Amino acid sequence: MAIQYYSTNRSLRLEGFRPFTKLVSFPEALLMGQAPDGGLFMPAEIPRPDPAIFARLQGRPYAAAAVEVMKLYLGELVSGTDLEEICRRAYDFEVPLEPAGGRRYVLRLDRGPTASFKDFAARLMSRLMSHFRPPSGRLNVLVATSGDTGSAIGEAFKGVEGIDVFILYPAGEVSPRQKKQLDTIGKNVSTLMVSGKFDDCQEMVKRAFLDPELAGLNLTSANSINIGRVLPQCVYYIWAYAQVAAGVEKVVISVPSGNFGNAFGCEIARRMGLSLERLLMPTNANDEFPAFLADGEYRKVSPSRPCISNAMNVGHPSNLARFFDIYGGMMDREGRVHRLPEMDKMRESIFSVSVSDDETRRTIGEAWRERRLLLEPHGAVGWKGLNDFLSASGFKGPAISVETAHPAKFPEEIERILGFTPDSPPSLAALDSREGEAINLEGGYPDFKAFLLENAAGEE
Ligand SMILES: *Cc1c(COP(=O)(O)O)cnc(C)c1O
């Protein structure tokens, strides 16, 4: 039987709170996004493939690894030929694993259409949603964004059958480049510019989900806590491990972390049999997690601290509840700890340090001068965390650091540190010649609702 999913809040006992104790299937968890009790879905069991999988995947294309790994989760829910087709289309770009001196490697997850690792999960999730959409009609995905997530989702759903996407962004809060990226996606993706703030966009999306007059529209969300975005993120660790160690040696992997979804993919890969000496989860100045590992007290960083690795400016990581759960603890959505995880086990398994902006800049400079290794701020946090761990532990086996965005996305910062501007990958270079306009939403929720009623198709 295919794997089922439970809510991280299932054993929460609070006055006036109804925990969701059922198990749901993958398609249910995928289309619900979040459990009704506000918890995050977790796989009730983690498959352990035959260890021969690692030797078998050595030298194989990335899409082949995605098929093998996702098959373990999807079982008979998707046919073999459908899954091959889905993965081949999702992963039609390269995945460089760059040697970085000694036994160190940088895994570059930055060659997708929006040049960030989020493309990997979003592109598979969109196709799985299309596969599992209600047979009677179209699915409508609503996304509120303040920048990069919206374009990753929009690009991932572009041209995907049976789904329309509506992206809302705040007029004054996205950079000109982000605006261009959002406005020009086109096809089945509508971009709506809201005169207001990110919170206003989010509020409108929330209201639409609760609006009975929109109930026939099959509305769904595609946010980062969806289990459909977490599972595809274990594939690249398994693929990379197969390339550098063929499954016979212990490795360390460093994942620069903000909301901890990417790192959680690695935690799952470990439990699938990836032999991990330690999972490294360096953060920027938002140090709530390294501080928690050090003293066992959880304190959110609020408001979050602005850093140059801006996609990791998170003062309370939304996937931390999943780490608590899998290490035997419980944390609710607001970050209240109801049961501590097994701290000794967590400390043996995970290493985390906070990396300041100064250290991040210095790391970008050193990596380039000493190794001709080009990093952007997020990847530099990962690389610094890796080197800190290697110096402290003396570990000599293969070590992989994850680069989560393309350096060309940070031209000003790189220019200031290294004195040149990185070349753009084709996906970013093509942006200048793209055309398109956002739709202006000035009238708040009533405008948004009218737009959906006119443009979103629901049940037939
Ligand atoms: C989202 C993001 C991260 C953080 O990933 P999490 O899964 O939230 O920890 C790191 N780097 C880049 C470039 C990102 O876009």
PDB file of N, CA and C in Angstrom, residues 367-420:
ATOM      1  N   ALA A 367      36.623  31.809  -1.350  1.00  0.00           N
ATOM      2  CA  ALA A 367      36.312  30.645  -2.204  1.00  0.00           C
ATOM      3  C   ALA A 367      36.744  30.936  -3.638  1.00  0.00           C
ATOM      4  N   TRP A 368      36.543  32.193  -4.062  1.00  0.00           N
ATOM      5  CA  TRP A 368      36.932  32.535  -5.432  1.00  0.00           C
ATOM      6  C   TRP A 368      38.459  32.598  -5.570  1.00  0.00           C
ATOM      7  N   ARG A 369      39.116  33.285  -4.627  1.00  0.00           N
ATOM      8  CA  ARG A 369      40.565  33.454  -4.752  1.00  0.00           C
ATOM      9  C   ARG A 369      41.310  32.135  -4.586  1.00  0.00           C
ATOM     10  N   GLU A 370      40.875  31.312  -3.636  1.00  0.00           N
ATOM     11  CA  GLU A 370      41.636  30.102  -3.329  1.00  0.00           C
ATOM     12  C   GLU A 370      41.262  28.912  -4.195  1.00  0.00           C
ATOM     13  N   ARG A 371      40.025  28.889  -4.707  1.00  0.00           N
ATOM     14  CA  ARG A 371      39.585  27.675  -5.411  1.00  0.00           C
ATOM     15  C   ARG A 371      38.890  27.947  -6.729  1.00  0.00           C
ATOM     16  N   ARG A 372      38.749  29.220  -7.128  1.00  0.00           N
ATOM     17  CA  ARG A 372      37.952  29.560  -8.305  1.00  0.00           C
ATOM     18  C   ARG A 372      36.538  28.979  -8.184  1.00  0.00           C
ATOM     19  N   LEU A 373      36.029  29.065  -6.966  1.00  0.00           N
ATOM     20  CA  LEU A 373      34.690  28.569  -6.677  1.00  0.00           C
ATOM     21  C   LEU A 373      33.777  29.783  -6.541  1.00  0.00           C
ATOM     22  N   LEU A 374      32.795  29.898  -7.445  1.00  0.00           N
ATOM     23  CA  LEU A 374      31.929  31.074  -7.442  1.00  0.00           C
ATOM     24  C   LEU A 374      30.650  30.783  -6.653  1.00  0.00           C
ATOM     25  N   LEU A 375      30.470  31.536  -5.554  1.00  0.00           N
ATOM     26  CA  LEU A 375      29.311  31.319  -4.686  1.00  0.00           C
ATOM     27  C   LEU A 375      28.511  32.607  -4.561  1.00  0.00           C
ATOM     28  N   GLU A 376      27.203  32.473  -4.330  1.00  0.00           N
ATOM     29  CA  GLU A 376      26.391  33.650  -3.983  1.00  0.00           C
ATOM     30  C   GLU A 376      26.127  33.571  -2.468  1.00  0.00           C
ATOM     31  N   PRO A 377      25.464  34.568  -1.889  1.00  0.00           N
ATOM     32  CA  PRO A 377      25.394  34.613  -0.424  1.00  0.00           C
ATOM     33  C   PRO A 377      24.807  33.360   0.262  1.00  0.00           C
ATOM     34  N   HIS A 378      23.766  32.743  -0.292  1.00  0.00           N
ATOM     35  CA  HIS A 378      23.186  31.567   0.375  1.00  0.00           C
ATOM     36  C   HIS A 378      24.168  30.391   0.351  1.00  0.00           C
ATOM     37  N   GLY A 379      24.735  30.159  -0.834  1.00  0.00           N
ATOM     38  CA  GLY A 379      25.696  29.067  -0.969  1.00  0.00           C
ATOM     39  C   GLY A 379      26.937  29.310  -0.123  1.00  0.00           C
ATOM     40  N   ALA A 380      27.296  30.579   0.073  1.00  0.00           N
ATOM     41  CA  ALA A 380      28.467  30.895   0.900  1.00  0.00           C
ATOM     42  C   ALA A 380      28.206  30.543   2.366  1.00  0.00           C
ATOM     43  N   VAL A 381      26.975  30.734   2.815  1.00  0.00           N
ATOM     44  CA  VAL A 381      26.631  30.318   4.187  1.00  0.00           C
ATOM     45  C   VAL A 381      26.804  28.802   4.309  1.00  0.00           C
ATOM     46  N   GLY A 382      26.375  28.070   3.275  1.00  0.00           N
ATOM     47  CA  GLY A 382      26.536  26.614   3.276  1.00  0.00           C
ATOM     48  C   GLY A 382      28.001  26.209   3.300  1.00  0.00           C
ATOM     49  N   TRP A 383      28.793  26.861   2.472  1.00  0.00           N
ATOM     50  CA  TRP A 383      30.227  26.528   2.347  1.00  0.00           C
ATOM     51  C   TRP A 383      30.972  26.845   3.647  1.00  0.00           C
ATOM     52  N   LYS A 384      30.623  27.961   4.270  1.00  0.00           N
ATOM     53  CA  LYS A 384      31.257  28.326   5.554  1.00  0.00           C
ATOM     54  C   LYS A 384      30.889  27.294   6.623  1.00  0.00           C
ATOM     55  N   GLY A 385      29.631  26.894   6.654  1.00  0.00           N
ATOM     56  CA  GLY A 385      29.197  25.877   7.629  1.00  0.00           C
ATOM     57  C   GLY A 385      29.948  24.573   7.418  1.00  0.00           C
ATOM     58  N   LEU A 386      30.144  24.209   6.163  1.00  0.00           N
ATOM     59  CA  LEU A 386      30.872  22.972   5.846  1.00  0.00           C
ATOM     60  C   LEU A 386      32.305  23.055   6.357  1.00  0.00           C
ATOM     61  N   ASN A 387      32.966  24.174   6.054  1.00  0.00           N
ATOM     62  CA  ASN A 387      34.367  24.294   6.453  1.00  0.00           C
ATOM     63  C   ASN A 387      34.528  24.370   7.963  1.00  0.00           C
ATOM     64  N   ASP A 388      33.573  25.022   8.630  1.00  0.00           N
ATOM     65  CA  ASP A 388      33.609  25.032  10.106  1.00  0.00           C
ATOM     66  C   ASP A 388      33.517  23.609  10.643  1.00  0.00           C
ATOM     67  N   PHE A 389      32.611  22.829  10.071  1.00  0.00           N
ATOM     68  CA  PHE A 389      32.444  21.459  10.576  1.00  0.00           C
ATOM     69  C   PHE A 389      33.690  20.621  10.300  1.00  0.00           C
ATOM     70  N   LEU A 390      34.228  20.751   9.085  1.00  0.00           N
ATOM     71  CA  LEU A 390      35.397  19.931   8.736  1.00  0.00           C
ATOM     72  C   LEU A 390      36.578  20.271   9.631  1.00  0.00           C
ATOM     73  N   SER A 391      36.770  21.559   9.941  1.00  0.00           N
ATOM     74  CA  SER A 391      37.886  21.913  10.834  1.00  0.00           C
ATOM     75  C   SER A 391      37.647  21.377  12.238  1.00  0.00           C
ATOM     76  N   ALA A 392      36.410  21.475  12.704  1.00  0.00           N
ATOM     77  CA  ALA A 392      36.140  21.063  14.084  1.00  0.00           C
ATOM     78  C   ALA A 392      36.194  19.550  14.247  1.00  0.00           C
ATOM     79  N   SER A 393      35.782  18.815  13.223  1.00  0.00           N
ATOM     80  CA  SER A 393      35.624  17.365  13.390  1.00  0.00           C
ATOM     81  C   SER A 393      36.795  16.558  12.822  1.00  0.00           C
ATOM     82  N   GLY A 394      37.541  17.140  11.891  1.00  0.00           N
ATOM     83  CA  GLY A 394      38.585  16.375  11.224  1.00  0.00           C
ATOM     84  C   GLY A 394      38.054  15.337  10.244  1.00  0.00           C
ATOM     85  N   PHE A 395      36.787  15.412   9.908  1.00  0.00           N
ATOM     86  CA  PHE A 395      36.181  14.441   8.984  1.00  0.00           C
ATOM     87  C   PHE A 395      36.885  14.500   7.629  1.00  0.00           C
ATOM     88  N   LYS A 396      37.216  13.311   7.070  1.00  0.00           N
ATOM     89  CA  LYS A 396      38.005  13.283   5.833  1.00  0.00           C
ATOM     90  C   LYS A 396      37.241  12.709   4.639  1.00  0.00           C
ATOM     91  N   GLY A 397      36.010  12.296   4.845  1.00  0.00           N
ATOM     92  CA  GLY A 397      35.250  11.667   3.755  1.00  0.00           C
ATOM     93  C   GLY A 397      34.686  12.694   2.792  1.00  0.00           C
ATOM     94  N   PRO A 398      33.869  12.245   1.829  1.00  0.00           N
ATOM     95  CA  PRO A 398      33.277  13.173   0.871  1.00  0.00           C
ATOM     96  C   PRO A 398      32.355  14.183   1.564  1.00  0.00           C
ATOM     97  N   ALA A 399      32.405  15.425   1.077  1.00  0.00           N
ATOM     98  CA  ALA A 399      31.628  16.495   1.696  1.00  0.00           C
ATOM     99  C   ALA A 399      30.959  17.313   0.588  1.00  0.00           C
ATOM    100  N   ILE A 400      29.663  17.516   0.736  1.00  0.00           N
ATOM    101  CA  ILE A 400      28.895  18.218  -0.299  1.00  0.00           C
ATOM    102  C   ILE A 400      28.277  19.476   0.300  1.00  0.00           C
ATOM    103  N   SER A 401      28.490  20.605  -0.375  1.00  0.00           N
ATOM    104  CA  SER A 401      27.830  21.838   0.045  1.00  0.00           C
ATOM    105  C   SER A 401      26.839  22.230  -1.045  1.00  0.00           C
ATOM    106  N   VAL A 402      25.645  22.652  -0.636  1.00  0.00           N
ATOM    107  CA  VAL A 402      24.591  22.932  -1.600  1.00  0.00           C
ATOM    108  C   VAL A 402      24.580  24.420  -1.959  1.00  0.00           C
ATOM    109  N   GLU A 403      24.577  24.702  -3.262  1.00  0.00           N
ATOM    110  CA  GLU A 403      24.413  26.088  -3.734  1.00  0.00           C
ATOM    111  C   GLU A 403      22.964  26.214  -4.195  1.00  0.00           C
ATOM    112  N   THR A 404      22.211  27.118  -3.535  1.00  0.00           N
ATOM    113  CA  THR A 404      20.755  27.134  -3.718  1.00  0.00           C
ATOM    114  C   THR A 404      20.270  28.161  -4.733  1.00  0.00           C
ATOM    115  N   ALA A 405      21.152  29.076  -5.165  1.00  0.00           N
ATOM    116  CA  ALA A 405      20.748  30.058  -6.176  1.00  0.00           C
ATOM    117  C   ALA A 405      21.925  30.312  -7.104  1.00  0.00           C
ATOM    118  N   HIS A 406      21.638  30.875  -8.265  1.00  0.00           N
ATOM    119  CA  HIS A 406      22.720  31.177  -9.209  1.00  0.00           C
ATOM    120  C   HIS A 406      23.374  32.508  -8.828  1.00  0.00           C
ATOM    121  N   PRO A 407      24.721  32.576  -8.849  1.00  0.00           N
ATOM    122  CA  PRO A 407      25.393  33.831  -8.489  1.00  0.00           C
ATOM    123  C   PRO A 407      24.919  35.022  -9.327  1.00  0.00           C
ATOM    124  N   ALA A 408      24.468  34.781 -10.556  1.00  0.00           N
ATOM    125  CA  ALA A 408      24.004  35.900 -11.392  1.00  0.00           C
ATOM    126  C   ALA A 408      22.743  36.568 -10.850  1.00  0.00           C
ATOM    127  N   LYS A 409      22.093  35.945  -9.863  1.00  0.00           N
ATOM    128  CA  LYS A 409      20.937  36.604  -9.245  1.00  0.00           C
ATOM    129  C   LYS A 409      21.369  37.695  -8.268  1.00  0.00           C
ATOM    130  N   PHE A 410      22.659  37.753  -7.961  1.00  0.00           N
ATOM    131  CA  PHE A 410      23.158  38.745  -6.993  1.00  0.00           C
ATOM    132  C   PHE A 410      24.297  39.553  -7.594  1.00  0.00           C
ATOM    133  N   PRO A 411      24.052  40.195  -8.756  1.00  0.00           N
ATOM    134  CA  PRO A 411      25.158  40.839  -9.481  1.00  0.00           C
ATOM    135  C   PRO A 411      25.841  41.947  -8.680  1.00  0.00           C
ATOM    136  N   GLU A 412      25.074  42.755  -7.940  1.00  0.00           N
ATOM    137  CA  GLU A 412      25.689  43.899  -7.234  1.00  0.00           C
ATOM    138  C   GLU A 412      26.609  43.401  -6.127  1.00  0.00           C
ATOM    139  N   GLU A 413      26.105  42.440  -5.342  1.00  0.00           N
ATOM    140  CA  GLU A 413      26.890  41.918  -4.220  1.00  0.00           C
ATOM    141  C   GLU A 413      28.185  41.265  -4.719  1.00  0.00           C
ATOM    142  N   ILE A 414      28.085  40.452  -5.762  1.00  0.00           N
ATOM    143  CA  ILE A 414      29.259  39.746  -6.289  1.00  0.00           C
ATOM    144  C   ILE A 414      30.248  40.757  -6.884  1.00  0.00           C
ATOM    145  N   GLU A 415      29.723  41.720  -7.594  1.00  0.00           N
ATOM    146  CA  GLU A 415      30.579  42.764  -8.190  1.00  0.00           C
ATOM    147  C   GLU A 415      31.367  43.490  -7.097  1.00  0.00           C
ATOM    148  N   ARG A 416      30.683  43.830  -6.002  1.00  0.00           N
ATOM    149  CA  ARG A 416      31.367  44.536  -4.911  1.00  0.00           C
ATOM    150  C   ARG A 416      32.479  43.695  -4.305  1.00  0.00           C
ATOM    151  N   ILE A 417      32.247  42.393  -4.172  1.00  0.00           N
ATOM    152  CA  ILE A 417      33.229  41.545  -3.490  1.00  0.00           C
ATOM    153  C   ILE A 417      34.332  41.079  -4.442  1.00  0.00           C
ATOM    154  N   LEU A 418      33.938  40.698  -5.664  1.00  0.00           N
ATOM    155  CA  LEU A 418      34.911  40.058  -6.561  1.00  0.00           C
ATOM    156  C   LEU A 418      35.344  40.948  -7.719  1.00  0.00           C
ATOM    157  N   GLY A 419      34.623  42.055  -7.931  1.00  0.00           N
ATOM    158  CA  GLY A 419      35.038  42.965  -8.992  1.00  0.00           C
ATOM    159  C   GLY A 419      34.571  42.574 -10.381  1.00  0.00           C
ATOM    160  N   PHE A 420      33.698  41.602 -10.497  1.00  0.00           N
ATOM    161  CA  PHE A 420      33.108  41.292 -11.808  1.00  0.00           C
ATOM    162  C   PHE A 420      31.674  40.824 -11.622  1.00  0.00           C
TER     163      PHE A 420
END
